[in-house]
Short mmCIF file of C-alpha atoms in Angstrom, two decimals:
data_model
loop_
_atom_site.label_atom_id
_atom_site.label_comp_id
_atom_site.label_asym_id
_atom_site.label_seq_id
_atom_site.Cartn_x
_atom_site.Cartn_y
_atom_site.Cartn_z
CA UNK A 1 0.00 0.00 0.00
CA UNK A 2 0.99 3.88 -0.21
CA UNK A 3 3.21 4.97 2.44
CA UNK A 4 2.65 7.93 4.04
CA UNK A 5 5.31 9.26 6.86
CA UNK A 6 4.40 11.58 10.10
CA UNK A 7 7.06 13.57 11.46
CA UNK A 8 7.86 13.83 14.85
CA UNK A 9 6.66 10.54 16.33
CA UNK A 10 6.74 12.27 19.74
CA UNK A 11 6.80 16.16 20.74
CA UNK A 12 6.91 17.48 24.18
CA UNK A 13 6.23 21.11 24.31
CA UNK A 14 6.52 24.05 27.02
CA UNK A 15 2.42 25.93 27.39
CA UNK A 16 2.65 28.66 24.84
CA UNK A 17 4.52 27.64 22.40
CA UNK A 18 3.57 26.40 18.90
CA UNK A 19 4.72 22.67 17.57
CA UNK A 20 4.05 22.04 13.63
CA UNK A 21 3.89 18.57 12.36
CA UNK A 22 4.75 17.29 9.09
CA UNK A 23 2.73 14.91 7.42
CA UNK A 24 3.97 13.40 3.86
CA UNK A 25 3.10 11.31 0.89
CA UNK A 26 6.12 8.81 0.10
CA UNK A 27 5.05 7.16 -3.01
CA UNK A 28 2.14 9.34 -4.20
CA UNK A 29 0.32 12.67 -5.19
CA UNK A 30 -2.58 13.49 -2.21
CA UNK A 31 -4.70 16.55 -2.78
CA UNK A 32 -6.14 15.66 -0.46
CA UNK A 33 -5.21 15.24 3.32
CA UNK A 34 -6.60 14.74 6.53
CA UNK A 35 -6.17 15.51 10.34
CA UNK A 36 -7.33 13.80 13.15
CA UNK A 37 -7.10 13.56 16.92
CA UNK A 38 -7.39 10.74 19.12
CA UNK A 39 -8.19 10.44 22.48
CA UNK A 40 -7.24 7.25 24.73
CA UNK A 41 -9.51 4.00 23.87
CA UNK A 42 -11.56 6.40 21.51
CA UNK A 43 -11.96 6.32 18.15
CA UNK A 44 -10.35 9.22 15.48
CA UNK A 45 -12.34 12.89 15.27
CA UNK A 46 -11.65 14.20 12.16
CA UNK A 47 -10.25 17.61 12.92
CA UNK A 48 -9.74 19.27 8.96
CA UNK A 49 -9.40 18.28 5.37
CA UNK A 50 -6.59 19.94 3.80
CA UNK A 51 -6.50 20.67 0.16
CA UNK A 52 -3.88 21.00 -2.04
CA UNK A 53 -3.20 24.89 -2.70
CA UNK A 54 -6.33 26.22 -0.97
CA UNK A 55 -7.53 26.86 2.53
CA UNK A 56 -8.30 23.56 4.77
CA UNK A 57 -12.13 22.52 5.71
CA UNK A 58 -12.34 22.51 9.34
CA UNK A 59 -14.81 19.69 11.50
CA UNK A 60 -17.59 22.58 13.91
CA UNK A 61 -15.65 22.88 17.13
CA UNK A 62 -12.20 22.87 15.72
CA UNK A 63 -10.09 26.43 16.24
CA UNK A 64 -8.88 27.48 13.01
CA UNK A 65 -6.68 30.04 14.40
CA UNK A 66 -5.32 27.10 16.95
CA UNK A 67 -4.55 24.59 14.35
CA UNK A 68 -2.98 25.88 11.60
CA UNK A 69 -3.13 23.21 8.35
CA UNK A 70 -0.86 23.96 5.53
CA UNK A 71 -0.90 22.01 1.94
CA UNK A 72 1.20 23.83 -0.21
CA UNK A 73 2.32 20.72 -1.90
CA UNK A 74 0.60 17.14 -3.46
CA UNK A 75 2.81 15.59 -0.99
CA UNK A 76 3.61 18.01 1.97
CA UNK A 77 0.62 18.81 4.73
CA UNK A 78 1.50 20.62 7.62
CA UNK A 79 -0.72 20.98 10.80
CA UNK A 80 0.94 23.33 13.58
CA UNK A 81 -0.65 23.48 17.05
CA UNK A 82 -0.32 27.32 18.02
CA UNK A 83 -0.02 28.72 21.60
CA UNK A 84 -0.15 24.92 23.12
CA UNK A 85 -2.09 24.00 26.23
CA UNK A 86 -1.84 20.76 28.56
CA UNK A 87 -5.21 19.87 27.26
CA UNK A 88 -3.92 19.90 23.63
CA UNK A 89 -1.83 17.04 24.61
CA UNK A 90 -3.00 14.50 22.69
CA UNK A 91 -2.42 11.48 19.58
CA UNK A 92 -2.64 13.33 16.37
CA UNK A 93 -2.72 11.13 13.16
CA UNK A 94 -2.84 12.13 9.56
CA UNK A 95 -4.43 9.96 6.41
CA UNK A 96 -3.91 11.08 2.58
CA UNK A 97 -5.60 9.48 -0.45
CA UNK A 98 -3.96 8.55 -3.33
CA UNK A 99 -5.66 11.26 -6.32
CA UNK A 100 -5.61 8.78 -8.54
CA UNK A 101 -7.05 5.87 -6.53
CA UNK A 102 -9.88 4.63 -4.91
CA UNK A 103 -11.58 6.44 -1.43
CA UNK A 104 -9.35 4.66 0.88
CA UNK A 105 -6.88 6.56 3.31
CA UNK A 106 -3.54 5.36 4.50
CA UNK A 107 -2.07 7.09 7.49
CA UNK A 108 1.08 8.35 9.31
CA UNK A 109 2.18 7.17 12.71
CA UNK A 110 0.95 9.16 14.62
CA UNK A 111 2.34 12.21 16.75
CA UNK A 112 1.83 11.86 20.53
CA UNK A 113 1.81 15.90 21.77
CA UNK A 114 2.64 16.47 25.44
CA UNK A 115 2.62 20.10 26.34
CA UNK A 116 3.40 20.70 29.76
CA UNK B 1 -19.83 14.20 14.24
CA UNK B 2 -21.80 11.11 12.32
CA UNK B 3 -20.11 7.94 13.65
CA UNK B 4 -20.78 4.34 12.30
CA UNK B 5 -22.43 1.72 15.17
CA UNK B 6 -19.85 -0.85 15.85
CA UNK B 7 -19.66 -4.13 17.46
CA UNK B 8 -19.21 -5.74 19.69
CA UNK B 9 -17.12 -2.74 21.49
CA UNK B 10 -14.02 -5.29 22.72
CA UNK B 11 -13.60 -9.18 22.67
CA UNK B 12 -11.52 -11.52 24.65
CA UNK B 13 -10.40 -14.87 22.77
CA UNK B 14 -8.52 -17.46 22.35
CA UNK B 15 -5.64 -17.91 20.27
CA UNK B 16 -7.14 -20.46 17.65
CA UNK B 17 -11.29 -19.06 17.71
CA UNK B 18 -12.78 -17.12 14.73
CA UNK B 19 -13.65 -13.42 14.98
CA UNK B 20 -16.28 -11.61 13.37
CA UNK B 21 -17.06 -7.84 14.17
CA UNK B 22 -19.33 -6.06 12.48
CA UNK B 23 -20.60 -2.06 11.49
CA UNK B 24 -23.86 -0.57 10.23
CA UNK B 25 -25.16 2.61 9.56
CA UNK B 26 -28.66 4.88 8.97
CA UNK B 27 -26.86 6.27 5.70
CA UNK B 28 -25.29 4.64 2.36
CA UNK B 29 -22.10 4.01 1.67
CA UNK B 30 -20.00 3.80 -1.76
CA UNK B 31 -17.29 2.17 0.06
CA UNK B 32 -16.54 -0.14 3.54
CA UNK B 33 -13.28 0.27 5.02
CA UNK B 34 -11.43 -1.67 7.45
CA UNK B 35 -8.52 -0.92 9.58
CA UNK B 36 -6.22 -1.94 12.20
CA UNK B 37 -4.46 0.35 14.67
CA UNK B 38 -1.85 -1.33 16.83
CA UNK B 39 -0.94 0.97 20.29
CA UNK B 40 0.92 4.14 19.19
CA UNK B 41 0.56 3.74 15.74
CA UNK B 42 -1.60 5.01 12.87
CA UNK B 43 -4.14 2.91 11.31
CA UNK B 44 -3.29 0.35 8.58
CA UNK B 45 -5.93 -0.61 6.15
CA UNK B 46 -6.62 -3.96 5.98
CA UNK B 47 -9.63 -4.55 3.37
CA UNK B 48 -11.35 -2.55 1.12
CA UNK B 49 -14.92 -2.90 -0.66
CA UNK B 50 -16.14 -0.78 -3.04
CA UNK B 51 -19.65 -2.96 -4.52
CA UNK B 52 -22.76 -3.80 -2.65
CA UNK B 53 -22.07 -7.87 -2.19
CA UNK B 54 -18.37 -7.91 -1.96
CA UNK B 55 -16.48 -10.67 0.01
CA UNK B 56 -12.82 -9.56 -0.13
CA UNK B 57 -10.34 -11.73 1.77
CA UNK B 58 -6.93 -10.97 3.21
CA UNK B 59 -4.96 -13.77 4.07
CA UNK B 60 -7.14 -14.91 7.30
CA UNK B 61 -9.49 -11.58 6.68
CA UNK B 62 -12.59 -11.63 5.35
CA UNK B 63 -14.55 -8.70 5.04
CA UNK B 64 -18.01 -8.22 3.08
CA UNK B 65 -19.75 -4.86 1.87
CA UNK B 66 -23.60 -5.31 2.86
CA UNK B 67 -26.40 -5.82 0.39
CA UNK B 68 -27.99 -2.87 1.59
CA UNK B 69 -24.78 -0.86 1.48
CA UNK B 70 -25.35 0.07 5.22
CA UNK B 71 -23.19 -2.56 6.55
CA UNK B 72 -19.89 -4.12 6.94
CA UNK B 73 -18.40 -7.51 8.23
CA UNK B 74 -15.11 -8.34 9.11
CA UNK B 75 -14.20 -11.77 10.10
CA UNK B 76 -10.54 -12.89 11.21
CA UNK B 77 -9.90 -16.78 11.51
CA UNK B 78 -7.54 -18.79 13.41
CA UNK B 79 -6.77 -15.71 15.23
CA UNK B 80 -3.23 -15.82 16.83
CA UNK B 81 -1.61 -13.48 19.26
CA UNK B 82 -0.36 -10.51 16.74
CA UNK B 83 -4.62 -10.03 15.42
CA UNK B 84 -4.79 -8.10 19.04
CA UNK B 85 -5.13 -4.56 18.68
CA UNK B 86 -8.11 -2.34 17.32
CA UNK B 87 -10.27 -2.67 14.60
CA UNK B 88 -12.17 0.30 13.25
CA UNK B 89 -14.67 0.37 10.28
CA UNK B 90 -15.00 3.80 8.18
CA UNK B 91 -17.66 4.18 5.59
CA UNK B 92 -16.74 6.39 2.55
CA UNK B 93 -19.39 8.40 0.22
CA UNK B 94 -17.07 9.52 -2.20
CA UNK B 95 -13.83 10.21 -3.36
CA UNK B 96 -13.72 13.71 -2.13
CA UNK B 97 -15.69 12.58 1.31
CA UNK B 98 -14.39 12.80 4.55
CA UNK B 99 -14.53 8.99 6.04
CA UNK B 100 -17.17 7.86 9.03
CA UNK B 101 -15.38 6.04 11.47
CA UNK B 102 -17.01 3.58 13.78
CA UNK B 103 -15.63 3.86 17.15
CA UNK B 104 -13.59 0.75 17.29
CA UNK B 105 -13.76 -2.81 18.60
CA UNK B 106 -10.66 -4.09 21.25
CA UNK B 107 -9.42 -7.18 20.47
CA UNK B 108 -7.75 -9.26 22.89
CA UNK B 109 -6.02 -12.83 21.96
CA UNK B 110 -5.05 -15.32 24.96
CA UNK B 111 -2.51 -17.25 24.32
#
């Protein structure tokens, strides 16, 4: 299957300060991305779909201003947590699709976030 | 957000017994997904259906996409000690559609 690689793995942050993490397409073009959050023993919210060259499509209830998504590239999205907080601390995963395939996702590994 | 109904919610085997989770869902679906997520780790797909009928296999993986196109099976066999980890369904409506996610069944493999 397509590979796609998340960058860091694991981020501990000071409150206040911002963390961005990288989330690429090895082997393929995505236009389209996506960014979730997971919670212990839950299941993945779907936080924004980034597009390729134009602004991302945020889920009601997710901060805009707080998470930051960047796609400037068919194989680069960026999501950067801004002004952290201890309850940002969280698993944060990211899935592209393959524009010329089928519906299906494949994801990253994950970034755990601790901001303390 | 819309999430898919799911279940059973966990399941405690033994190594050797057959598996069979299952999804449904109030809306349609173009394509059944199903996933694995190991602790610490992103998801890896595992089968994907695309036509109303479809019995795909994976090695010991057998997943169908309902008649109906609101549900999904997934059935492991002879599970062994590596199947543990999470399962998740997700139910796509197109190819520029965000995924539904079902919120997971825990699987658990005894030795």
């Amino acid at each position: 299957g397509a590979v796609v690689s998340q960058h860091p793995s694991r981020v501990i942050c000071k409150s206040g300060t911002s963390v961005k993490i990288e989330c690429r397409s090895l082997d393929f073009q995505a236009t389209t991305m996506f960014w979730y959050r997971q919670f212990p023993k839950q299941s993945l919210m779907l936080m924004a779909t980034s597009n390729e060259g134009s602004k991302a499509t945020y889920e009601q209830g997710v901060e805009k201003d707080k998470f930051l998504i960047n796609h400037a590239s068919l194989t680069l999205s960026t999501l950067t947590v801004t002004s952290a907080h201890p309850e940002d601390s969280s698993f944060y995963i990211c899935s592209a699709r393959d524009q010329g395939a089928g519906t299906e996702a494949f994801f990253g590994q994950g970034t755990r976030l601790t901001v303390v | 957000g819309q999430q898919l109904n799911q279940s059973p919610q966990s399941m405690f085997i033994q190594e050797g017994e057959d598996v069979s989770m299952n999804c449904t869902s109030s809306s349609i679906f173009n394509t059944w997904l199903w996933y694995k997520q190991d602790p610490g780790e992103g998801p890896v797909l595992l089968i994907a259906l695309y036509k109303a009928g479809e019995l795909t296999s994976n090695g010991r993986l057998t997943a169908q996409f309902g008649i109906t196109r609101k549900d999904s099976f997934l059935n492991i066999s002879a599970s062994i000690p590596s199947d543990v980890g999470i399962y998740f369904c997700a139910g796509g409506a197109g190819n520029n559609r965000k995924l539904i996610w079902g919120l997971g069944t825990s699987l658990a493999v005894n030795p």
